[in-house]
Amino acid sequence: MSSLPIADLILAEMDQRARAGNVPRHRRLYEAIRSAVLSRRLPVGSKLPSTRDLARDLGLSRNTVVTAFEQLLAEGYVSSRTGSGTFVADTLPEPATDELAPNRQIKNSHQDGATAPQHAPLEGTTIVNETTLSVRGRRVAEHASGHRYEIQPFVPGDDDFSVFPIKLWQRLQNKYWREARPELLDYGQNGGYLPLRRAIADYLRVSRSVRVTVDQVLITGGTQHSLDLCAQLLADAGDTAWVEDPCYWGAQRVFESRDLNLHPVLVDDEGMNPQQDDLQIQPKLIYLTPSHQYPKSVVMSLARRRLLLDIAARTSAWILEDDYDSEFRYTGRPLSSLQGLDTHDRVVYMGTFSKILYPGIKVGYMVVPPALVAPFRSALYDLQRPGQMMQQAALADFLEQGHFATHVRRIRQLYGQRRELLQRTLKPILGNAASLSKEESGLHLVIQLPPGTDDERLAQEAAEQGLHVRALSTYYIGPQKERGLVVGYAYVPTDKIAYYGRLLGNVVKAASAGRS
Amino acid sequence: MSSLPIADLILAEMDQRARAGNVPRHRRLYEAIRSAVLSRRLPVGSKLPSTRDLARDLGLSRNTVVTAFEQLLAEGYVSSRTGSGTFVADTLPEPATDELAPNRQIKNSHQDGATAPQHAPLEGTTIVNETTLSVRGRRVAEHASGHRYEIQPFVPGDDDFSVFPIKLWQRLQNKYWREARPELLDYGQNGGYLPLRRAIADYLRVSRSVRVTVDQVLITGGTQHSLDLCAQLLADAGDTAWVEDPCYWGAQRVFESRDLNLHPVLVDDEGMNPQQDDLQIQPKLIYLTPSHQYPKSVVMSLARRRLLLDIAARTSAWILEDDYDSEFRYTGRPLSSLQGLDTHDRVVYMGTFSKILYPGIKVGYMVVPPALVAPFRSALYDLQRPGQMMQQAALADFLEQGHFATHVRRIRQLYGQRRELLQRTLKPILGNAASLSKEESGLHLVIQLPPGTDDERLAQEAAEQGLHVRALSTYYIGPQKERGLVVGYAYVPTDKIAYYGRLLGNVVKAASAGRS
């Protein structure tokens, strides 16, 4: 018996859905029949042709048709009755309950017999198609940092990973891939690969006076991951985080995403400067960049460090010390950490390898007070199981074999050169129009502008010349905003930095002349 | 002039702090003097010996002493007056304000002159040293999954990555490390490496009938990362997430960590089964594992899929479809996704490579409705910049060159064998005492036990024999709990599975005999 009417319908579906690419025939047939069933072009209860007849009428192998039928059967689009054949099943549920669609009730579909009545498709009923994000989702979307520029001059925060010793790194990794130890393919435990935690502990103890045993070290996916864990485990929604004003926007975003209230505290020449008013708003967290305030560049004075430790001890607040680029001090040695001064175990110290090795490596670390080790390890595992243990093993070797120290020295020298060139270029051009931040460290400096300067417009003018500086005022949360341009120099090639520096200096100078 | 009294003090500090390891001498001296200053053993205003005198008295090179002094100066522990010498600075701030310590006021330390009075150290004032986590932090800690066992028989969720083609994978990665393209060392953008997104889109379209263009694909760090992004961007604190009951504990933890309320909806033979009562508690999110309910193993019927899509469309809820192991169907082909049935763009589809490749790889993906692409890409970048682009490139090749398909076929066959062996071993031993879940898929099966069985105690007895099954009841949130043992077999070597199976079967049988 010819199955032509149904075969024609199926063929039409297949043609409509024809597309390039290697979609197997049985799949195409399956999709065509499925589509016909869902749209009711093949009505409920229709008997399908036998596989042999359909194969003949569609010009397919019987195997192909059988495979498609098996899939349709398994998924419930058709049902088969032994000896009778294959029939189109009723796949539409009853619409949901009273509250949603008056006069209809929810029934358990599987209680219906094979004679369930047909139902009109969903047209005519109220479907609300709201593509709204949550409130917190919208906040993230509003503050989107925008498409990341290709590496262009003066974007603050970029480091020059073109000098990263790739061949060496590849060699270190290959050693572990060759050994193929199963534990390095598995999830990480105990806060991270032990030799790496040990190497980091040793490094921090000596270079930053961090008080640390290997157990207190946790390997994370970078600074934002570290901040996110702290915001989640040490604070509840609605709690207050004191942040420096101006403040690293990445930290702002993380804290907001955890529903914390940000209380900005102005930064002066000694760092965050809490006043009487600020003390009325007790913090749960205090976020600091004491080695090199981001973005103002100041180093937190010793007195100010001790003040904040005192505040934390009295309010039971946690200090999050973000030591993001302390390796890059061009005069003198890296400063001791604020954590090393603390005698009340209120500080979580964090650092990252992203700015020293390459951004995509996504390895950072935290040093937590002993009492927090167990809960932080749990959370690190339970909320987002750690991995990349091969990479952690290679990194441990990189540190232990002295390559890290060598590389840091090398890039410190390189960045120091670039900084000096930039300063020497800018100073004569700027004259009295602006001054430069004086701290000799980091991957950026600040061109400090007179109060009231429209630094956002200035940054825009610079951008038009291909110089992607950032306006200092855009980092401020509170109403009182200093003006300036944040200039990242680490990534600008040494043979180009004077050129770009002159361009930038002239933009600033011209604007200043325009004002006076 | 001899500096002996001070030199002796410093020497004593250095000896006290002597420890093994390569701490440079200048560092040891720096730390000793710092310690003495902080503890006031060297009083404020004391004049330090000249570097030459101190070097002589301590038996150190002058260079060493100069380096230490420079550091102390830079950090503010000492100050120098030209021609006069180096003096111990006042480093203690005033204690903080009225509210915290009566009768004291905060002053800006830098306003004090060199003659600021000494202050008593912090003893005697009220320091509260609370090491409490936040409420949500405590919840995470309470639910800690505990130390992960070394891979032992029957832990559900483990996959056998000993058969992962490591040498091939290493070769694919090395190709990119050799090329050393900078964009692969940088942060990822646009939701992930384009060729990988494309390969995933093609794969899902053909194998799972997911409706997807390459732009809708986002590469994440795994399923929990995907769930976390959804929980954050699509729901606010206090919103309700419908979850299957029983439910994958990892999803529970993520939703709780984002302050969502979990509303459990019982699972029957067709999957999640919403009732009238459930519809009173409108969900923002609906978390489903329709291909293979975790842990009960059932496949969601077509009718139930359409019901849930209908509910989502009417309530503007988002369905999160977690397709965690759909590659592992041992009879028939993988089922079509729920997402493929949706005509209202309410489904976020997610999958992972962790169970197919190796756990530490930490690569997963999401397919989001078109309207969510931009905000999800923003959030992915802004909240935790993506990396590991080298790995994404290698993975794209792994898919495109057919290695993925080959590997999946291979492990599917391997796991299918192990499943069959386990079933054949268990059935005769269990007899009527228990039944086995019938779905032929995944990395685990369920030994279904009579209502009221103490399956937790049974799991404990099995654990004593080294068999780390999990009690089914422990996955339930609501009061109505089915009883059973969740048995992961994928990782158990084929030549051992009958042995362990017999052990397990006998534990169950003995307990059953004990009950009757």
Short mmCIF file of N, CA and C in Angstrom, two decimals, chain A residues 101-232:
data_model
loop_
_atom_site.label_atom_id
_atom_site.label_comp_id
_atom_site.label_asym_id
_atom_site.label_seq_id
_atom_site.Cartn_x
_atom_site.Cartn_y
_atom_site.Cartn_z
N ALA A 101 -4.36 29.79 33.66
CA ALA A 101 -5.29 29.81 32.52
C ALA A 101 -6.66 29.40 33.04
N PRO A 102 -7.55 30.35 33.25
CA PRO A 102 -8.85 30.09 33.88
C PRO A 102 -9.59 28.92 33.25
N ASN A 103 -10.28 28.17 34.09
CA ASN A 103 -11.14 27.07 33.64
C ASN A 103 -10.39 25.86 33.13
N ARG A 104 -9.11 25.81 33.32
CA ARG A 104 -8.39 24.61 32.96
C ARG A 104 -7.71 24.07 34.21
N GLN A 105 -7.51 22.76 34.23
CA GLN A 105 -6.85 22.19 35.39
C GLN A 105 -5.69 21.34 34.96
N ILE A 106 -4.75 21.27 35.85
CA ILE A 106 -3.59 20.44 35.52
C ILE A 106 -3.92 18.99 35.81
N LYS A 107 -3.56 18.14 34.89
CA LYS A 107 -3.72 16.71 35.13
C LYS A 107 -2.36 16.06 34.92
N ASN A 108 -2.17 14.96 35.58
CA ASN A 108 -0.94 14.22 35.30
C ASN A 108 -1.10 13.52 33.97
N SER A 109 -0.32 13.90 33.02
CA SER A 109 -0.48 13.39 31.67
C SER A 109 -0.44 11.88 31.61
N HIS A 110 0.40 11.30 32.44
CA HIS A 110 0.54 9.86 32.29
C HIS A 110 -0.68 9.10 32.78
N GLN A 111 -1.61 9.83 33.38
CA GLN A 111 -2.84 9.14 33.79
C GLN A 111 -3.84 9.08 32.64
N ASP A 112 -3.61 9.89 31.64
CA ASP A 112 -4.54 9.88 30.51
C ASP A 112 -4.39 8.59 29.72
N GLY A 113 -5.45 8.13 29.19
CA GLY A 113 -5.40 6.96 28.33
C GLY A 113 -5.04 7.36 26.90
N ALA A 114 -5.04 6.41 26.04
CA ALA A 114 -4.64 6.71 24.67
C ALA A 114 -5.68 7.55 23.95
N THR A 115 -6.84 7.73 24.57
CA THR A 115 -7.91 8.46 23.88
C THR A 115 -8.03 9.90 24.38
N ALA A 116 -6.96 10.45 24.92
CA ALA A 116 -7.03 11.83 25.39
C ALA A 116 -7.45 12.73 24.24
N PRO A 117 -8.28 13.69 24.53
CA PRO A 117 -8.76 14.58 23.47
C PRO A 117 -7.62 15.46 22.94
N GLN A 118 -7.78 15.87 21.75
CA GLN A 118 -6.80 16.82 21.21
C GLN A 118 -6.97 18.16 21.87
N HIS A 119 -5.86 18.89 21.95
CA HIS A 119 -5.94 20.23 22.51
C HIS A 119 -5.43 21.22 21.51
N ALA A 120 -6.03 22.37 21.55
CA ALA A 120 -5.53 23.43 20.68
C ALA A 120 -4.10 23.76 21.11
N PRO A 121 -3.32 24.10 20.15
CA PRO A 121 -1.96 24.53 20.50
C PRO A 121 -2.00 25.78 21.37
N LEU A 122 -0.86 26.31 21.68
CA LEU A 122 -0.81 27.37 22.69
C LEU A 122 -1.24 28.74 22.18
N GLU A 123 -1.63 28.85 20.91
CA GLU A 123 -2.06 30.18 20.44
C GLU A 123 -3.30 30.59 21.20
N GLY A 124 -3.43 31.86 21.38
CA GLY A 124 -4.63 32.38 22.02
C GLY A 124 -4.55 32.46 23.53
N THR A 125 -3.56 31.79 24.11
CA THR A 125 -3.41 31.91 25.56
C THR A 125 -2.33 32.93 25.87
N THR A 126 -2.35 33.38 27.09
CA THR A 126 -1.45 34.48 27.42
C THR A 126 -0.04 34.00 27.71
N ILE A 127 0.81 34.26 26.79
CA ILE A 127 2.21 33.92 27.03
C ILE A 127 2.97 35.23 27.20
N VAL A 128 3.62 35.39 28.31
CA VAL A 128 4.42 36.59 28.54
C VAL A 128 5.87 36.25 28.21
N ASN A 129 6.40 36.91 27.23
CA ASN A 129 7.79 36.57 26.93
C ASN A 129 8.74 37.67 27.39
N GLU A 130 9.00 37.62 28.65
CA GLU A 130 9.84 38.64 29.24
C GLU A 130 11.28 38.21 29.22
N THR A 131 12.08 38.95 28.54
CA THR A 131 13.49 38.61 28.55
C THR A 131 14.24 39.49 29.53
N THR A 132 13.65 39.67 30.69
CA THR A 132 14.33 40.56 31.61
C THR A 132 15.32 39.80 32.48
N LEU A 133 16.42 40.47 32.71
CA LEU A 133 17.39 39.98 33.67
C LEU A 133 16.88 40.29 35.07
N SER A 134 17.53 39.72 36.06
CA SER A 134 17.23 40.08 37.44
C SER A 134 17.74 41.51 37.68
N VAL A 135 17.38 42.07 38.82
CA VAL A 135 17.87 43.41 39.16
C VAL A 135 19.39 43.41 39.19
N ARG A 136 19.96 42.40 39.85
CA ARG A 136 21.41 42.35 39.91
C ARG A 136 22.03 42.04 38.55
N GLY A 137 21.29 41.32 37.74
CA GLY A 137 21.75 41.04 36.38
C GLY A 137 21.82 42.34 35.57
N ARG A 138 20.81 43.17 35.75
CA ARG A 138 20.78 44.44 35.00
C ARG A 138 21.92 45.34 35.42
N ARG A 139 22.23 45.30 36.72
CA ARG A 139 23.31 46.14 37.23
C ARG A 139 24.63 45.73 36.57
N VAL A 140 24.84 44.44 36.46
CA VAL A 140 26.06 43.95 35.80
C VAL A 140 26.09 44.41 34.36
N ALA A 141 24.93 44.30 33.68
CA ALA A 141 24.88 44.66 32.26
C ALA A 141 25.10 46.16 32.07
N GLU A 142 24.57 46.98 32.99
CA GLU A 142 24.72 48.43 32.86
C GLU A 142 26.17 48.84 32.99
N HIS A 143 26.88 48.13 33.85
CA HIS A 143 28.26 48.51 34.12
C HIS A 143 29.25 47.78 33.23
N ALA A 144 28.74 47.20 32.18
CA ALA A 144 29.61 46.40 31.31
C ALA A 144 30.83 47.20 30.90
N SER A 145 31.99 46.59 31.01
CA SER A 145 33.21 47.31 30.71
C SER A 145 33.42 47.50 29.23
N GLY A 146 32.56 46.87 28.45
CA GLY A 146 32.68 47.10 27.03
C GLY A 146 33.73 46.23 26.40
N HIS A 147 33.71 46.21 25.12
CA HIS A 147 34.63 45.34 24.39
C HIS A 147 36.06 45.72 24.71
N ARG A 148 36.85 44.76 25.00
CA ARG A 148 38.23 45.01 25.32
C ARG A 148 38.96 45.39 24.05
N TYR A 149 39.66 46.52 24.17
CA TYR A 149 40.43 46.95 23.01
C TYR A 149 41.48 45.92 22.68
N GLU A 150 41.81 45.81 21.43
CA GLU A 150 43.06 45.15 21.09
C GLU A 150 44.09 45.89 21.92
N ILE A 151 45.15 45.26 22.24
CA ILE A 151 46.13 45.92 23.09
C ILE A 151 46.58 47.20 22.41
N GLN A 152 46.20 48.33 23.02
CA GLN A 152 46.55 49.62 22.44
C GLN A 152 47.21 50.45 23.51
N PRO A 153 47.91 51.48 23.08
CA PRO A 153 48.72 52.23 24.06
C PRO A 153 47.87 52.75 25.21
N PHE A 154 48.44 52.58 26.39
CA PHE A 154 48.03 53.28 27.58
C PHE A 154 46.78 52.74 28.29
N VAL A 155 46.25 51.60 27.83
CA VAL A 155 45.16 51.01 28.59
C VAL A 155 45.73 50.56 29.94
N PRO A 156 45.20 51.09 31.03
CA PRO A 156 45.78 50.72 32.32
C PRO A 156 45.51 49.25 32.64
N GLY A 157 46.44 48.60 33.27
CA GLY A 157 46.22 47.23 33.71
C GLY A 157 46.81 46.18 32.81
N ASP A 158 47.08 46.53 31.56
CA ASP A 158 47.68 45.54 30.68
C ASP A 158 49.14 45.36 31.02
N ASP A 159 49.61 44.14 30.92
CA ASP A 159 51.03 43.90 31.09
C ASP A 159 51.58 43.35 29.78
N ASP A 160 52.87 43.37 29.65
CA ASP A 160 53.49 42.95 28.39
C ASP A 160 53.85 41.47 28.47
N PHE A 161 52.94 40.64 28.00
CA PHE A 161 53.24 39.21 28.07
C PHE A 161 53.96 38.72 26.82
N SER A 162 54.36 39.64 25.97
CA SER A 162 55.13 39.21 24.80
C SER A 162 56.53 38.76 25.23
N VAL A 163 56.94 39.14 26.43
CA VAL A 163 58.26 38.73 26.89
C VAL A 163 58.19 37.52 27.80
N PHE A 164 57.02 36.92 27.91
CA PHE A 164 56.88 35.72 28.73
C PHE A 164 57.65 34.56 28.08
N PRO A 165 58.43 33.81 28.88
CA PRO A 165 59.27 32.74 28.31
C PRO A 165 58.43 31.50 27.94
N ILE A 166 57.82 31.58 26.78
CA ILE A 166 56.87 30.54 26.37
C ILE A 166 57.51 29.17 26.21
N LYS A 167 58.65 29.13 25.57
CA LYS A 167 59.27 27.82 25.31
C LYS A 167 59.58 27.12 26.62
N LEU A 168 60.10 27.89 27.57
CA LEU A 168 60.40 27.32 28.88
C LEU A 168 59.12 26.81 29.52
N TRP A 169 58.08 27.62 29.44
CA TRP A 169 56.80 27.25 30.05
C TRP A 169 56.26 25.97 29.41
N GLN A 170 56.39 25.89 28.11
CA GLN A 170 55.93 24.72 27.39
C GLN A 170 56.69 23.48 27.85
N ARG A 171 57.98 23.65 28.02
CA ARG A 171 58.81 22.53 28.45
C ARG A 171 58.39 22.04 29.85
N LEU A 172 58.15 23.00 30.74
CA LEU A 172 57.74 22.63 32.10
C LEU A 172 56.41 21.88 32.09
N GLN A 173 55.49 22.35 31.27
CA GLN A 173 54.19 21.67 31.20
C GLN A 173 54.30 20.29 30.59
N ASN A 174 55.10 20.20 29.52
CA ASN A 174 55.21 18.91 28.82
C ASN A 174 55.74 17.82 29.72
N LYS A 175 56.60 18.19 30.63
CA LYS A 175 57.14 17.20 31.55
C LYS A 175 55.98 16.51 32.28
N TYR A 176 55.00 17.30 32.70
CA TYR A 176 53.89 16.71 33.45
C TYR A 176 52.91 15.98 32.54
N TRP A 177 52.73 16.48 31.34
CA TRP A 177 51.85 15.76 30.41
C TRP A 177 52.46 14.41 30.04
N ARG A 178 53.76 14.36 29.97
CA ARG A 178 54.40 13.08 29.65
C ARG A 178 54.19 12.08 30.79
N GLU A 179 54.38 12.57 32.01
CA GLU A 179 54.19 11.68 33.17
C GLU A 179 52.72 11.25 33.31
N ALA A 180 51.84 12.16 32.93
CA ALA A 180 50.41 11.85 32.93
C ALA A 180 49.89 11.30 34.27
N ARG A 181 50.28 11.92 35.35
CA ARG A 181 49.79 11.47 36.65
C ARG A 181 48.30 11.77 36.79
N PRO A 182 47.49 10.75 37.17
CA PRO A 182 46.04 10.94 37.23
C PRO A 182 45.61 12.07 38.17
N GLU A 183 46.33 12.24 39.27
CA GLU A 183 45.87 13.29 40.20
C GLU A 183 45.99 14.67 39.60
N LEU A 184 46.83 14.81 38.58
CA LEU A 184 46.94 16.12 37.94
C LEU A 184 45.86 16.33 36.89
N LEU A 185 45.13 15.27 36.55
CA LEU A 185 44.00 15.40 35.63
C LEU A 185 42.69 15.56 36.39
N ASP A 186 42.75 15.33 37.67
CA ASP A 186 41.56 15.34 38.50
C ASP A 186 41.32 16.73 39.08
N TYR A 187 40.20 16.88 39.79
CA TYR A 187 39.94 18.14 40.48
C TYR A 187 41.01 18.36 41.54
N GLY A 188 41.27 19.62 41.82
CA GLY A 188 42.24 19.96 42.85
C GLY A 188 41.60 19.90 44.23
N GLN A 189 42.39 19.56 45.21
CA GLN A 189 41.87 19.49 46.58
C GLN A 189 42.80 20.23 47.53
N ASN A 190 42.31 20.38 48.77
CA ASN A 190 43.14 20.99 49.82
C ASN A 190 43.64 22.37 49.43
N GLY A 191 42.85 23.06 48.64
CA GLY A 191 43.22 24.43 48.32
C GLY A 191 44.22 24.57 47.19
N GLY A 192 44.67 23.47 46.61
CA GLY A 192 45.59 23.58 45.47
C GLY A 192 46.80 22.68 45.62
N TYR A 193 47.52 22.56 44.52
CA TYR A 193 48.69 21.68 44.45
C TYR A 193 49.72 22.05 45.52
N LEU A 194 50.06 21.10 46.35
CA LEU A 194 50.89 21.39 47.51
C LEU A 194 52.23 22.06 47.19
N PRO A 195 53.01 21.54 46.26
CA PRO A 195 54.28 22.22 45.97
C PRO A 195 54.09 23.67 45.51
N LEU A 196 52.99 23.95 44.85
CA LEU A 196 52.77 25.34 44.44
C LEU A 196 52.42 26.20 45.65
N ARG A 197 51.60 25.66 46.52
CA ARG A 197 51.24 26.41 47.72
C ARG A 197 52.47 26.68 48.56
N ARG A 198 53.34 25.69 48.59
CA ARG A 198 54.56 25.84 49.38
C ARG A 198 55.47 26.90 48.78
N ALA A 199 55.61 26.85 47.44
CA ALA A 199 56.48 27.83 46.78
C ALA A 199 55.95 29.25 46.98
N ILE A 200 54.62 29.39 46.92
CA ILE A 200 54.04 30.71 47.12
C ILE A 200 54.23 31.17 48.56
N ALA A 201 54.02 30.27 49.50
CA ALA A 201 54.20 30.63 50.91
C ALA A 201 55.63 31.10 51.15
N ASP A 202 56.58 30.37 50.63
CA ASP A 202 57.99 30.75 50.82
C ASP A 202 58.27 32.11 50.21
N TYR A 203 57.77 32.31 49.02
CA TYR A 203 58.00 33.57 48.31
C TYR A 203 57.41 34.75 49.09
N LEU A 204 56.19 34.59 49.55
CA LEU A 204 55.52 35.69 50.24
C LEU A 204 56.16 35.99 51.58
N ARG A 205 56.60 34.93 52.24
CA ARG A 205 57.21 35.11 53.54
C ARG A 205 58.45 35.98 53.43
N VAL A 206 59.26 35.66 52.44
CA VAL A 206 60.53 36.36 52.29
C VAL A 206 60.35 37.73 51.66
N SER A 207 59.54 37.82 50.63
CA SER A 207 59.51 39.06 49.86
C SER A 207 58.50 40.07 50.38
N ARG A 208 57.48 39.62 51.08
CA ARG A 208 56.43 40.52 51.49
C ARG A 208 56.11 40.47 52.98
N SER A 209 56.93 39.72 53.72
CA SER A 209 56.70 39.58 55.16
C SER A 209 55.29 39.13 55.49
N VAL A 210 54.75 38.30 54.66
CA VAL A 210 53.44 37.74 54.99
C VAL A 210 53.65 36.63 56.00
N ARG A 211 52.80 36.59 57.01
CA ARG A 211 52.90 35.50 58.00
C ARG A 211 52.04 34.34 57.48
N VAL A 212 52.69 33.28 57.12
CA VAL A 212 51.96 32.23 56.38
C VAL A 212 52.57 30.85 56.54
N THR A 213 51.74 29.86 56.76
CA THR A 213 52.16 28.46 56.59
C THR A 213 51.49 27.94 55.32
N VAL A 214 51.99 26.86 54.81
CA VAL A 214 51.51 26.36 53.52
C VAL A 214 50.00 26.08 53.54
N ASP A 215 49.46 25.69 54.67
CA ASP A 215 48.03 25.39 54.74
C ASP A 215 47.15 26.60 54.54
N GLN A 216 47.67 27.77 54.80
CA GLN A 216 46.85 28.97 54.69
C GLN A 216 46.73 29.47 53.25
N VAL A 217 47.48 28.84 52.36
CA VAL A 217 47.46 29.29 50.97
C VAL A 217 46.36 28.57 50.19
N LEU A 218 45.57 29.33 49.44
CA LEU A 218 44.59 28.72 48.53
C LEU A 218 44.87 29.23 47.13
N ILE A 219 44.85 28.31 46.17
CA ILE A 219 45.04 28.69 44.77
C ILE A 219 43.66 28.95 44.17
N THR A 220 43.50 30.13 43.60
CA THR A 220 42.21 30.47 43.00
C THR A 220 42.39 30.75 41.51
N GLY A 221 41.29 31.15 40.86
CA GLY A 221 41.34 31.45 39.44
C GLY A 221 41.70 32.90 39.15
N GLY A 222 42.23 33.59 40.15
CA GLY A 222 42.59 34.99 39.93
C GLY A 222 41.99 35.88 41.01
N THR A 223 42.29 37.17 40.94
CA THR A 223 41.89 38.09 42.00
C THR A 223 40.37 38.18 42.13
N GLN A 224 39.67 38.25 41.03
CA GLN A 224 38.22 38.40 41.15
C GLN A 224 37.59 37.17 41.75
N HIS A 225 38.14 36.02 41.44
CA HIS A 225 37.65 34.79 42.07
C HIS A 225 37.89 34.86 43.57
N SER A 226 39.10 35.28 43.96
CA SER A 226 39.43 35.42 45.38
C SER A 226 38.46 36.39 46.07
N LEU A 227 38.25 37.55 45.45
CA LEU A 227 37.34 38.55 46.05
C LEU A 227 35.93 37.98 46.16
N ASP A 228 35.51 37.26 45.15
CA ASP A 228 34.16 36.70 45.15
C ASP A 228 33.97 35.70 46.29
N LEU A 229 34.95 34.87 46.53
CA LEU A 229 34.88 33.91 47.64
C LEU A 229 34.76 34.66 48.96
N CYS A 230 35.58 35.69 49.14
CA CYS A 230 35.54 36.44 50.39
C CYS A 230 34.20 37.14 50.56
N ALA A 231 33.71 37.76 49.49
CA ALA A 231 32.44 38.49 49.59
C ALA A 231 31.31 37.56 49.98
N GLN A 232 31.40 36.34 49.54
CA GLN A 232 30.35 35.37 49.75
C GLN A 232 30.42 34.72 51.14
#
